[in-house]
PDB file of C-alpha atoms and ligand atoms in Angstrom:
ATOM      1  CA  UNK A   1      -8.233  23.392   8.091  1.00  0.00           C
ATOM      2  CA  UNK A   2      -5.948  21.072   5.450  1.00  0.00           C
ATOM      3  CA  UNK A   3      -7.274  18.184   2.978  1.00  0.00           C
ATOM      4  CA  UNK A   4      -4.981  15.159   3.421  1.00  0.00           C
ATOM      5  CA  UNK A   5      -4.804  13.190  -0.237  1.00  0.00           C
ATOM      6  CA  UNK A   6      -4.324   9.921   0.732  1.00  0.00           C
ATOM      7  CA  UNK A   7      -3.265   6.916  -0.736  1.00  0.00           C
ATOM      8  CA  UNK A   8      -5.287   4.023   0.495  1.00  0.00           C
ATOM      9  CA  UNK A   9      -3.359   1.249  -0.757  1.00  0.00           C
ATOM     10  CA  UNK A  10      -4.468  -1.864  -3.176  1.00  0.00           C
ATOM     11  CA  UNK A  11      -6.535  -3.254  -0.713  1.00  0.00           C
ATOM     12  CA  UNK A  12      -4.756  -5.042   2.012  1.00  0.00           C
ATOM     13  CA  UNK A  13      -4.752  -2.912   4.900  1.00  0.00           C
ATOM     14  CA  UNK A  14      -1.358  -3.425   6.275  1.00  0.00           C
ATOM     15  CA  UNK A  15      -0.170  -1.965   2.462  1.00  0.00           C
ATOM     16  CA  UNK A  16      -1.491   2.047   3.929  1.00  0.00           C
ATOM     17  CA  UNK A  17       1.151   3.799   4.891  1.00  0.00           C
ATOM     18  CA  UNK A  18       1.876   4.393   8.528  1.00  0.00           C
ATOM     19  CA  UNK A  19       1.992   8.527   7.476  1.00  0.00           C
ATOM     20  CA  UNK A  20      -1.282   7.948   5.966  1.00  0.00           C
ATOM     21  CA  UNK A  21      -3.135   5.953   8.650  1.00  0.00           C
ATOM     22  CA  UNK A  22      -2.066   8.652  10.626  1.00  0.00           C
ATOM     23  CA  UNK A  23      -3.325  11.659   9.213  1.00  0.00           C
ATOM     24  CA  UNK A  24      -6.398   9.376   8.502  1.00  0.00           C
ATOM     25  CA  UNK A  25      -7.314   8.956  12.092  1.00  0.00           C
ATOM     26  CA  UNK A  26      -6.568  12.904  12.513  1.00  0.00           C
ATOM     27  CA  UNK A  27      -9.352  13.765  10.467  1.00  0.00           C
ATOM     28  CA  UNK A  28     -13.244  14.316  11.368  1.00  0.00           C
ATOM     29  CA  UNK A  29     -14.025  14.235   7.490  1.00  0.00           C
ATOM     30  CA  UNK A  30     -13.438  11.242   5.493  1.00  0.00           C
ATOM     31  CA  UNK A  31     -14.187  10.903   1.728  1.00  0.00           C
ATOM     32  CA  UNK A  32     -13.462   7.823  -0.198  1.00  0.00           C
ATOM     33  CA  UNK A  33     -13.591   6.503  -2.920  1.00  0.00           C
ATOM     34  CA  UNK A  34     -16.012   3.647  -2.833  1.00  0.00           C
ATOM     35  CA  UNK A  35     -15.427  -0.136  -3.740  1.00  0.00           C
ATOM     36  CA  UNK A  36     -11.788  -0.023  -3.980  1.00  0.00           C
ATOM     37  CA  UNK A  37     -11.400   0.460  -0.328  1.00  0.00           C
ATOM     38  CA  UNK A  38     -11.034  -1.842   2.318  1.00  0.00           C
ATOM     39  CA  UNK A  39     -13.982  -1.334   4.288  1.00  0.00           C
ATOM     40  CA  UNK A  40     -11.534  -2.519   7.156  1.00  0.00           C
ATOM     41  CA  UNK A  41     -10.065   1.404   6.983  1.00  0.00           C
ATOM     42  CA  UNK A  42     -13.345   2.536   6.958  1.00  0.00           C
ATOM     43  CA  UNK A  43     -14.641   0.433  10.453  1.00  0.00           C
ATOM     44  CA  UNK A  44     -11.395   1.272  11.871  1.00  0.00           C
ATOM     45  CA  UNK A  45     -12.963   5.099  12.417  1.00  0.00           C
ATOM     46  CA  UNK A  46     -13.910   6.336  15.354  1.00  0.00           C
ATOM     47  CA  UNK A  47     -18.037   6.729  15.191  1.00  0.00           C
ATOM     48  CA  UNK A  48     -17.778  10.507  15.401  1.00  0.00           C
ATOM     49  CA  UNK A  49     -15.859  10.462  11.704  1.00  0.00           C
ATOM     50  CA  UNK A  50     -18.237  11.793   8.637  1.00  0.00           C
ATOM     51  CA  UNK A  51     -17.585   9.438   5.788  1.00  0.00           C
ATOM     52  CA  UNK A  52     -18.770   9.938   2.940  1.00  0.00           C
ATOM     53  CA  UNK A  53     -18.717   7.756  -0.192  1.00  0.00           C
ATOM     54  CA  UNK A  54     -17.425   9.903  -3.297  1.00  0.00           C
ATOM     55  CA  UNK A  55     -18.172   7.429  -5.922  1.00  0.00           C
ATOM     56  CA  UNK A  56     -21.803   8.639  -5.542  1.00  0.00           C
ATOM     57  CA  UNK A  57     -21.379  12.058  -5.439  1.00  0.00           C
ATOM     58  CA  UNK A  58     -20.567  14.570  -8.088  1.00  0.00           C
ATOM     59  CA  UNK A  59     -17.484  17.317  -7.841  1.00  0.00           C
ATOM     60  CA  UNK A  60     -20.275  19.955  -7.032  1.00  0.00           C
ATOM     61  CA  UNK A  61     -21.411  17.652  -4.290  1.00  0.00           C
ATOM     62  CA  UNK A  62     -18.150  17.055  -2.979  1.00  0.00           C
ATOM     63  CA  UNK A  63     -16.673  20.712  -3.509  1.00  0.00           C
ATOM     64  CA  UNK A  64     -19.840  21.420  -0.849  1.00  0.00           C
ATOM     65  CA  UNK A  65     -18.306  18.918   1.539  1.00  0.00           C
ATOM     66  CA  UNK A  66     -14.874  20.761   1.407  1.00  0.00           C
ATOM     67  CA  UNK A  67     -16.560  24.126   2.119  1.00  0.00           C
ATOM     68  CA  UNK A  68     -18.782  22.579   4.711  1.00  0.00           C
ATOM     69  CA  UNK A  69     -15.431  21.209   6.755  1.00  0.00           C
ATOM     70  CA  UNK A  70     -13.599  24.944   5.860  1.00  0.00           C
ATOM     71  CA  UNK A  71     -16.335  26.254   7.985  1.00  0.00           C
ATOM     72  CA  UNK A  72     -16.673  24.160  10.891  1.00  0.00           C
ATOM     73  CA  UNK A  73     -12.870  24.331  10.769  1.00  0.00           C
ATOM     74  CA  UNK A  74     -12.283  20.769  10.603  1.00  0.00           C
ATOM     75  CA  UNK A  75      -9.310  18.757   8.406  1.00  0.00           C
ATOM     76  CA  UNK A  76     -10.586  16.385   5.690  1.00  0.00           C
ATOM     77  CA  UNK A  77      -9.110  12.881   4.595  1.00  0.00           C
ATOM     78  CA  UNK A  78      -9.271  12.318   0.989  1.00  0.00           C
ATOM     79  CA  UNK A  79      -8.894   8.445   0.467  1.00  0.00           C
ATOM     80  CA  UNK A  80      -7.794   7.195  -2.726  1.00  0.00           C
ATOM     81  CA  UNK A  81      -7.175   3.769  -4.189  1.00  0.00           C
ATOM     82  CA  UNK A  82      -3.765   2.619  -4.731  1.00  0.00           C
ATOM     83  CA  UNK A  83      -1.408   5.606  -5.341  1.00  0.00           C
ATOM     84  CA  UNK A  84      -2.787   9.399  -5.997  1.00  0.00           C
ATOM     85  CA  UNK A  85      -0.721   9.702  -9.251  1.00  0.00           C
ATOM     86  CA  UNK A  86      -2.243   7.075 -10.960  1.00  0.00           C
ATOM     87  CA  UNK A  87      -5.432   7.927 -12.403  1.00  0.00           C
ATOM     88  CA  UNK A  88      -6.380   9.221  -9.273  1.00  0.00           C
ATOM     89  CA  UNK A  89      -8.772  12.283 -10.404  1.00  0.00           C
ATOM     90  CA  UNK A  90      -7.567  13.809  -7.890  1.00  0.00           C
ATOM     91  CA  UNK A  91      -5.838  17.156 -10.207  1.00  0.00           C
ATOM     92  CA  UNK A  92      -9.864  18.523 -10.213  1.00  0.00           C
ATOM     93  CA  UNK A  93     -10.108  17.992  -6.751  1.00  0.00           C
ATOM     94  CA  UNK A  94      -7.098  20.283  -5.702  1.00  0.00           C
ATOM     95  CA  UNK A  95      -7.877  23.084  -8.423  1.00  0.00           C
ATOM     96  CA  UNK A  96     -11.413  23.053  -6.772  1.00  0.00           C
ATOM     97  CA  UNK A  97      -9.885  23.732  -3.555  1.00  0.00           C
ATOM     98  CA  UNK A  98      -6.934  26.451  -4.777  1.00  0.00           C
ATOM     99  CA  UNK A  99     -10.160  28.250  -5.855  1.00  0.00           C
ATOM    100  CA  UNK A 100     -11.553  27.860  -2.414  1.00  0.00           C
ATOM    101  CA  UNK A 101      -8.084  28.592  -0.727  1.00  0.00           C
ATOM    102  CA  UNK A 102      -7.932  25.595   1.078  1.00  0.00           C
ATOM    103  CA  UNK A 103      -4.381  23.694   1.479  1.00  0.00           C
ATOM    104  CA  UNK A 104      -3.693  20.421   0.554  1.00  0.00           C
ATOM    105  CA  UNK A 105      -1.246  17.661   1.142  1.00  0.00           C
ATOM    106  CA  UNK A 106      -0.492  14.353  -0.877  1.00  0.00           C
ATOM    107  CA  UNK A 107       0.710  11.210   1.064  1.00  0.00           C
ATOM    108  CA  UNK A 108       1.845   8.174  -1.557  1.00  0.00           C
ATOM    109  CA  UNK A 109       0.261   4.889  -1.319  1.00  0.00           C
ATOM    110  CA  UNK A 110       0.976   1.524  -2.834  1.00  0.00           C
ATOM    111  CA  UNK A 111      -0.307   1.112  -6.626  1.00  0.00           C
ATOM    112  CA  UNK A 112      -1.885  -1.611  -7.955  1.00  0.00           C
ATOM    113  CA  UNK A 113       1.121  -2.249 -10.240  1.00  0.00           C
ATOM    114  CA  UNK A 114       3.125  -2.958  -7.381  1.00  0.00           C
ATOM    115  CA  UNK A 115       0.911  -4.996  -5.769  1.00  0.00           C
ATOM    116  CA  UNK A 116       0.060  -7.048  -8.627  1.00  0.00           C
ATOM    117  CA  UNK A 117       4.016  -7.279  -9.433  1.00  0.00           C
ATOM    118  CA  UNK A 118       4.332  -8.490  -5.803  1.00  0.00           C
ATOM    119  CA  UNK A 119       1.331 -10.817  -6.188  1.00  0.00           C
ATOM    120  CA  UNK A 120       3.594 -12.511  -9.429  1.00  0.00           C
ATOM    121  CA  UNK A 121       7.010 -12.331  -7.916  1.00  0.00           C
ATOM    122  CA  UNK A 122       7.962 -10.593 -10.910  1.00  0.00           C
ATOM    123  CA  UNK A 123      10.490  -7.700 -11.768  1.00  0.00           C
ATOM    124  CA  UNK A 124       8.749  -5.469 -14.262  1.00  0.00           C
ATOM    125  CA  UNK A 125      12.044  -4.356 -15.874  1.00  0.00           C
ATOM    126  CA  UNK A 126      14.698  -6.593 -16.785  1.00  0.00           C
ATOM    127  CA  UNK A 127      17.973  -6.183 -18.343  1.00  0.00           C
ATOM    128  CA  UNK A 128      18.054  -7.268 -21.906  1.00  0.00           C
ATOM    129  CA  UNK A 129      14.286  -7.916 -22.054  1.00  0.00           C
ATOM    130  CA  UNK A 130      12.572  -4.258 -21.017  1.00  0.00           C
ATOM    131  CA  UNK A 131      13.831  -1.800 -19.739  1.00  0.00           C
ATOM    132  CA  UNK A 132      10.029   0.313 -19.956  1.00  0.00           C
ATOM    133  CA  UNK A 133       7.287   0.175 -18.586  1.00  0.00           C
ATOM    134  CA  UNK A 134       4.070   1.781 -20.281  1.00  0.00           C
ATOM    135  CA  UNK A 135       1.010   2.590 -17.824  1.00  0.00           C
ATOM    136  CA  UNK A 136      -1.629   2.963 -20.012  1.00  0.00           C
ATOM    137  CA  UNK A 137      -5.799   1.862 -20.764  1.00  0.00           C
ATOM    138  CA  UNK A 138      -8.120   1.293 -23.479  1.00  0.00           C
ATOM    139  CA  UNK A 139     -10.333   4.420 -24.424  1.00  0.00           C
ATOM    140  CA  UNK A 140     -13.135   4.420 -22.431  1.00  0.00           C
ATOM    141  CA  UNK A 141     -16.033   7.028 -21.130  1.00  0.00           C
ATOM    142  CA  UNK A 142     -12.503   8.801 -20.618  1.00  0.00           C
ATOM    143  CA  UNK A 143     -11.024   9.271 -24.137  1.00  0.00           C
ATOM    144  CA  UNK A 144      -7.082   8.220 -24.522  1.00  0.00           C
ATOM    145  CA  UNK A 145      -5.196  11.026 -26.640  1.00  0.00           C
ATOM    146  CA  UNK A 146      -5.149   9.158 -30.169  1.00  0.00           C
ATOM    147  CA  UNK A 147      -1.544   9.238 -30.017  1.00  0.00           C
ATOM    148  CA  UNK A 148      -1.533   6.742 -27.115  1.00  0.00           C
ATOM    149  CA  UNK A 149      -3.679   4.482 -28.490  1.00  0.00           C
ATOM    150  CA  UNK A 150      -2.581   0.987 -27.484  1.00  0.00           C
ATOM    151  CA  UNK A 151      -1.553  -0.131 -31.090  1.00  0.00           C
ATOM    152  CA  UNK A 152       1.095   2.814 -30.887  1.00  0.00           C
ATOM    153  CA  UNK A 153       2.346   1.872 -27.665  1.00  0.00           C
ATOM    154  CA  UNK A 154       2.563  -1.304 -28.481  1.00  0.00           C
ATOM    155  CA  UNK A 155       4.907  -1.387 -30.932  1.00  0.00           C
ATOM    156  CA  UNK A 156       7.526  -0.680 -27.981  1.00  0.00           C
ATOM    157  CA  UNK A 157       6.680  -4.486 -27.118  1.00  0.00           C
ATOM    158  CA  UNK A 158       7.603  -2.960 -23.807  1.00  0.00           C
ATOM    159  CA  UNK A 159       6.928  -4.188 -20.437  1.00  0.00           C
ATOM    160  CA  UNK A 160       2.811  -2.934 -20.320  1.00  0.00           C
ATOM    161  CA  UNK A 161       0.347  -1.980 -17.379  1.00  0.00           C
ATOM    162  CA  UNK A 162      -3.062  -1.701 -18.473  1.00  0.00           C
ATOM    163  CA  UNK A 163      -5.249  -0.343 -16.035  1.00  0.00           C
ATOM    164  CA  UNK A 164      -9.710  -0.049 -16.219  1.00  0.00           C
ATOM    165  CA  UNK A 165      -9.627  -1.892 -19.673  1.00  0.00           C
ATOM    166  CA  UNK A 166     -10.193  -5.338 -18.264  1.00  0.00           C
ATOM    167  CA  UNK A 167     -14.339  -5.223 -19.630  1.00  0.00           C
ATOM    168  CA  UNK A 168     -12.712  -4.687 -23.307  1.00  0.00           C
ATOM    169  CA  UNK A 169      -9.882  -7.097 -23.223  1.00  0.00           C
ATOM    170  CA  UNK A 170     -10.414  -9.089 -26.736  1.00  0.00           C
ATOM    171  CA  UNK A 171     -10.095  -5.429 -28.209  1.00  0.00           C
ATOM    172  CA  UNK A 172      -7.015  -5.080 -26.048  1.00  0.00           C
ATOM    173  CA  UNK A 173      -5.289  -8.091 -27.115  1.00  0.00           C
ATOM    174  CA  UNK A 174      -6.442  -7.143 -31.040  1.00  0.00           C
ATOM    175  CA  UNK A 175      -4.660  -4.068 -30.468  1.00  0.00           C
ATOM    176  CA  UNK A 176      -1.371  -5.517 -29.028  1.00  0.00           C
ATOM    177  CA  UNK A 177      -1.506  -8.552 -31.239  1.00  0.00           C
ATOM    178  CA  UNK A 178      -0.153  -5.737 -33.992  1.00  0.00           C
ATOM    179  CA  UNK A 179       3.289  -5.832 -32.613  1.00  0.00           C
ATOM    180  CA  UNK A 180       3.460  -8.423 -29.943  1.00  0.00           C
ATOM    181  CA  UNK A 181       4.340 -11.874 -30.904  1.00  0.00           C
ATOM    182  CA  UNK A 182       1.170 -14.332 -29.832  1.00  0.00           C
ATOM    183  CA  UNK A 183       3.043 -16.261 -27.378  1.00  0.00           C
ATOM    184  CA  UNK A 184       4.239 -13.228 -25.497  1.00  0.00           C
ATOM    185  CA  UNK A 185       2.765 -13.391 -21.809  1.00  0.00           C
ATOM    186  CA  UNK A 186      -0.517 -11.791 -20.939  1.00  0.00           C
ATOM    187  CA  UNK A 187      -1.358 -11.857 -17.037  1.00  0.00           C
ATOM    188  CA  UNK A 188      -4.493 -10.325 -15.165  1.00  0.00           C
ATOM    189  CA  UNK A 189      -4.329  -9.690 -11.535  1.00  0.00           C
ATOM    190  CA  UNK A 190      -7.778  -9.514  -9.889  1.00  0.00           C
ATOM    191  CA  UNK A 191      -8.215  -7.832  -6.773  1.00  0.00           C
ATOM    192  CA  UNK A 192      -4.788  -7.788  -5.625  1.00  0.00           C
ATOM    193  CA  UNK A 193      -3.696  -8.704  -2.341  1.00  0.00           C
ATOM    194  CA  UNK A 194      -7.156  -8.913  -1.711  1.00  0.00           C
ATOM    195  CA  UNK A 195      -8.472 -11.967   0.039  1.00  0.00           C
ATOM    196  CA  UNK A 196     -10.166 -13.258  -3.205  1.00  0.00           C
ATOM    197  CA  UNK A 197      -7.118 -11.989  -5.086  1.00  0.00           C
ATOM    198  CA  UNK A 198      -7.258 -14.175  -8.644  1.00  0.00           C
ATOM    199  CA  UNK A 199      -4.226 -14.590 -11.027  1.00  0.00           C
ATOM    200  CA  UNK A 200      -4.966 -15.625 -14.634  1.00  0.00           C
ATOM    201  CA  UNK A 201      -2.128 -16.548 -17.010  1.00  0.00           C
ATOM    202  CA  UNK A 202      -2.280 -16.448 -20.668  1.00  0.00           C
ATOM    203  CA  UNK A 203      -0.652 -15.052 -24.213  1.00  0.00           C
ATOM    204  CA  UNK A 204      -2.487 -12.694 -26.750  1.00  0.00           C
ATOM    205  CA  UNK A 205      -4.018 -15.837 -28.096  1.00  0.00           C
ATOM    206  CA  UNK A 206      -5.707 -17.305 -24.550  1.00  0.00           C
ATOM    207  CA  UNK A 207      -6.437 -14.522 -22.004  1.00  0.00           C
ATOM    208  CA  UNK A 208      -9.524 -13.233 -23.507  1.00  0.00           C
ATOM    209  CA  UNK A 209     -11.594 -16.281 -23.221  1.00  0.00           C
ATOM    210  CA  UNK A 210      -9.593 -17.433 -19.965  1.00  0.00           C
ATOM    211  CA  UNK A 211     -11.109 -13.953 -18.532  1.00  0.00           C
ATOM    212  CA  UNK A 212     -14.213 -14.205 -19.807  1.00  0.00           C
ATOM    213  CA  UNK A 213     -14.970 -17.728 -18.270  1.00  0.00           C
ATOM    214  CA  UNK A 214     -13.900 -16.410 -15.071  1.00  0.00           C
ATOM    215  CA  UNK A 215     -16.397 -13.178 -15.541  1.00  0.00           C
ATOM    216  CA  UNK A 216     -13.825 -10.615 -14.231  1.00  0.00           C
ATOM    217  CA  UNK A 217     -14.784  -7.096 -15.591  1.00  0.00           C
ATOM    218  CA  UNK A 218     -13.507  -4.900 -12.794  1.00  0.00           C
ATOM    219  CA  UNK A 219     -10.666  -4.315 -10.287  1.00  0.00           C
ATOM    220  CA  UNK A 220      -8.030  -6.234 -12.479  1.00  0.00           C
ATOM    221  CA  UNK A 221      -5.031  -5.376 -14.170  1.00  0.00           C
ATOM    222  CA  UNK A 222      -3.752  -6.882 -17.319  1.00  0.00           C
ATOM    223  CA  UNK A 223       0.075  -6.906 -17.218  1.00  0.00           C
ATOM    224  CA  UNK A 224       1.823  -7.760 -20.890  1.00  0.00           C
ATOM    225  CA  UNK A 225       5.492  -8.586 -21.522  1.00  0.00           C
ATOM    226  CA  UNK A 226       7.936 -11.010 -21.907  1.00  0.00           C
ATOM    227  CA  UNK A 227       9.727 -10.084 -18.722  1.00  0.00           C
ATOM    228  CA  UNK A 228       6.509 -12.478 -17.368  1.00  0.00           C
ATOM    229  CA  UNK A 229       8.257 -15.457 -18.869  1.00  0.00           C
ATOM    230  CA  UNK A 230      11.589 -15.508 -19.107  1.00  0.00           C
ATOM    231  CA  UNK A 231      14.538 -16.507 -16.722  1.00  0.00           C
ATOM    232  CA  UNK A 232      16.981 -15.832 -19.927  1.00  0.00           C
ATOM    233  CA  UNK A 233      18.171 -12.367 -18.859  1.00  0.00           C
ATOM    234  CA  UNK A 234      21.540 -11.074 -18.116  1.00  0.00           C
ATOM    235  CA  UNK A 235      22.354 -10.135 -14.402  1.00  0.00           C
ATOM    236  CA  UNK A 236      21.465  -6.617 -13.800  1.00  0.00           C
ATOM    237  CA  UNK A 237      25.198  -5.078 -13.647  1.00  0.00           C
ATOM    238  CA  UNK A 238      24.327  -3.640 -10.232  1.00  0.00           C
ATOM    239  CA  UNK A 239      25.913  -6.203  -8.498  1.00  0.00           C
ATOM    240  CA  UNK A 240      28.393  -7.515 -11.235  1.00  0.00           C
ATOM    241  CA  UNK A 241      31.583  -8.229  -9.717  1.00  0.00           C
ATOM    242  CA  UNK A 242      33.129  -5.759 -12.671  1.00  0.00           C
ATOM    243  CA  UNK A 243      31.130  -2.651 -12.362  1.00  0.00           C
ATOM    244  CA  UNK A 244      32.326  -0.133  -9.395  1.00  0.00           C
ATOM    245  CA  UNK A 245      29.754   2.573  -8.428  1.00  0.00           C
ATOM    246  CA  UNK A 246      29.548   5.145  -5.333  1.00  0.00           C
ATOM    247  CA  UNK A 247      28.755   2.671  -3.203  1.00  0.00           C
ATOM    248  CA  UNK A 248      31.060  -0.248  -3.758  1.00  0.00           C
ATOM    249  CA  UNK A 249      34.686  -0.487  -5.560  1.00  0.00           C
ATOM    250  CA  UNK A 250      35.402  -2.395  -8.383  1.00  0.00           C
ATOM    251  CA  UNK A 251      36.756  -6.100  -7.545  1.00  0.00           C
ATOM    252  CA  UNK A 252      36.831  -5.837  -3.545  1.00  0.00           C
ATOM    253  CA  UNK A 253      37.388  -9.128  -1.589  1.00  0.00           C
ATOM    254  CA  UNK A 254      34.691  -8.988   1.368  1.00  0.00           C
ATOM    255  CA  UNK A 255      36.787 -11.130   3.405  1.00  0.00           C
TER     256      UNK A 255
HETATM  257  N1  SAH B   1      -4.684   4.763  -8.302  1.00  0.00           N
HETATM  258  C1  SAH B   1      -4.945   3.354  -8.481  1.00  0.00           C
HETATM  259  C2  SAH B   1      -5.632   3.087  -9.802  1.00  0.00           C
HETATM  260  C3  SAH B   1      -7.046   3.642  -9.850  1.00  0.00           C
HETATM  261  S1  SAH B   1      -7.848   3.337 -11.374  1.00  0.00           S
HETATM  262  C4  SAH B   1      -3.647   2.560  -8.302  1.00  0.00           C
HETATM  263  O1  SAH B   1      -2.574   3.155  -8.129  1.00  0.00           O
HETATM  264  O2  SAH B   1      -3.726   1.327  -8.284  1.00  0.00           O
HETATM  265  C5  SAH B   1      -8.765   1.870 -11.013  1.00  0.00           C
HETATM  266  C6  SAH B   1      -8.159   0.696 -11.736  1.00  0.00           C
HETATM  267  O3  SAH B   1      -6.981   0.287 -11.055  1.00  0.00           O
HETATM  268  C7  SAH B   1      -9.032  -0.542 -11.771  1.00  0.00           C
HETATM  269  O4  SAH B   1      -9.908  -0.508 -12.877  1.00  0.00           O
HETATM  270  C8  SAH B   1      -8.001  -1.636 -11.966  1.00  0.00           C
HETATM  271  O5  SAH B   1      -7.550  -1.671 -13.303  1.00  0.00           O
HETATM  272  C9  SAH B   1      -6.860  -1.115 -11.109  1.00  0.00           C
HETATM  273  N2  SAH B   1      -6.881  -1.626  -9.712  1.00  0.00           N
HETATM  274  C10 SAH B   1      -7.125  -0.932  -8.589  1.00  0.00           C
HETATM  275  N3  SAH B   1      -6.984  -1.720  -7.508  1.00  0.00           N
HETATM  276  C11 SAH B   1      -6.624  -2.943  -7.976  1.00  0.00           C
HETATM  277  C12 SAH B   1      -6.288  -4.175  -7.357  1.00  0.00           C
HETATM  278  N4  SAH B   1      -6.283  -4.323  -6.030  1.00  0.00           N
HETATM  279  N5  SAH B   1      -5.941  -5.224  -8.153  1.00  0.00           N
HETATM  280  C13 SAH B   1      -5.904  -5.088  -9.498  1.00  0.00           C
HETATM  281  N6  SAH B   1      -6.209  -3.947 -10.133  1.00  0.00           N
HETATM  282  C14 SAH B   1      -6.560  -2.891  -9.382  1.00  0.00           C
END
């Protein structure tokens, strides 16, 4: 008997891995984790899979669900939102089951981030402009370390990921408006690559209202940078014509 962590993806279905699809389909227990997945994973099951929604049940509850597969033998499939390593509460989950002596595995999925990034067409990192990027949120019923708190990280002025904050974003943008400059690009991605995916463009100054017309509170990132704006950035020197590396010598005529 094995629990397979799985990432499920941003929400598109085609963005599961083929690995994780797999060792979905291979399982007779499925857990998820609510609203964030595609019900179009879930209806994909066969009829004889137990699914079982985790967002309503407590680690107790779910720890029972583990022990109840470890007895009948059977392999669960753990499906998470996005990718595992992402606040993906997941760590609790596997030190419930070393306790248990049950093995796990962890299969990668697509984050949010890189959907959303996808979504804008944008390269998070550019040379010149950032060269960081900060994955971070807003304090919440989970408390951020007070050395993370977003007017520290801001002062990077960094390329910045904010994830379950989008309910507080006028505090988010008072917090960055410390070190970022007003005009400085402030994006949220709702739902990505979703069907009712939403992309709202602002600064510091004109997200929080744009947001709060369109009554998003949940499922969006807020991406912050001037990477978002810019097409005034040196060439990345991967594929300067000066620059030799492993792969490719310095200078070489192709023809
Ligand atoms: N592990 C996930 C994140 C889980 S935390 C990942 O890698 O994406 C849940 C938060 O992720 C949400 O509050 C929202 O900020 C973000 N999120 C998840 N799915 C999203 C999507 N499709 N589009 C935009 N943001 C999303």
């Amino acid at each position: 008997m094995k629990v397979y962590f799985i990432g499920a993806g941003p929400g598109d279905v085609e963005l599961m891995t083929i690995k994780g699809n797999r060792q979905l389909h291979s399982c007779s227990y499925v857990m998820h984790a609510g609203s964030l997945i595609n019900p179009e994973i879930l209806s994909a099951l066969p009829e004889s899979a137990r699914i079982y929604d985790t967002s309503k049940l407590n680690l107790e509850e779910q720890v029972s669900i583990y022990k109840e597969a470890k007895s009948a033998d059977q392999d669960v499939a753990r499906l998470q939102s996005g990718d595992l390593s992402i606040y993906g509460a997941i760590a609790e989950q596997m030190r419930a089951l070393d306790e248990l002596g049950i093995q796990y595995e962890v299969t990668p999925g697509v984050s949010s981030v890189a959907a959303s990034a996808a979504t804008l067409k944008s390269e998070l990192t550019l040379p010149e402009i950032s060269q960081t990027v900060i994955f971070s949120r807003i304090s919440g019923r989970t408390e951020v370390p007070p050395d993370e708190d977003l007017e520290k990280l801001a002062s990077h002025k960094c390329t910045l990921c904010l994830f379950l904050s989008i309910h507080k974003i006028k505090e988010v943008v008072k917090k960055l408006s410390a070190h970022y400059p007003r005009e400085t690009p402030v994006i949220v991605v709702y739902k990505a690559s979703w069907k009712d995916e939403k992309i709202i463009r602002g600064n510091m100054e004109t997200i929080a209202d744009k947001v709060e017309k369109e009554g998003i509170r949940l499922t969006a990132l807020i991406l912050v940078g001037a990477v978002f704006n810019t097409k005034d950035f040196q060439d990345s020197r991967l594929y300067s014509k000066e620059y030799s590396h492993l792969f490719r010598k310095k200078n070489v005529s192709t023809k």
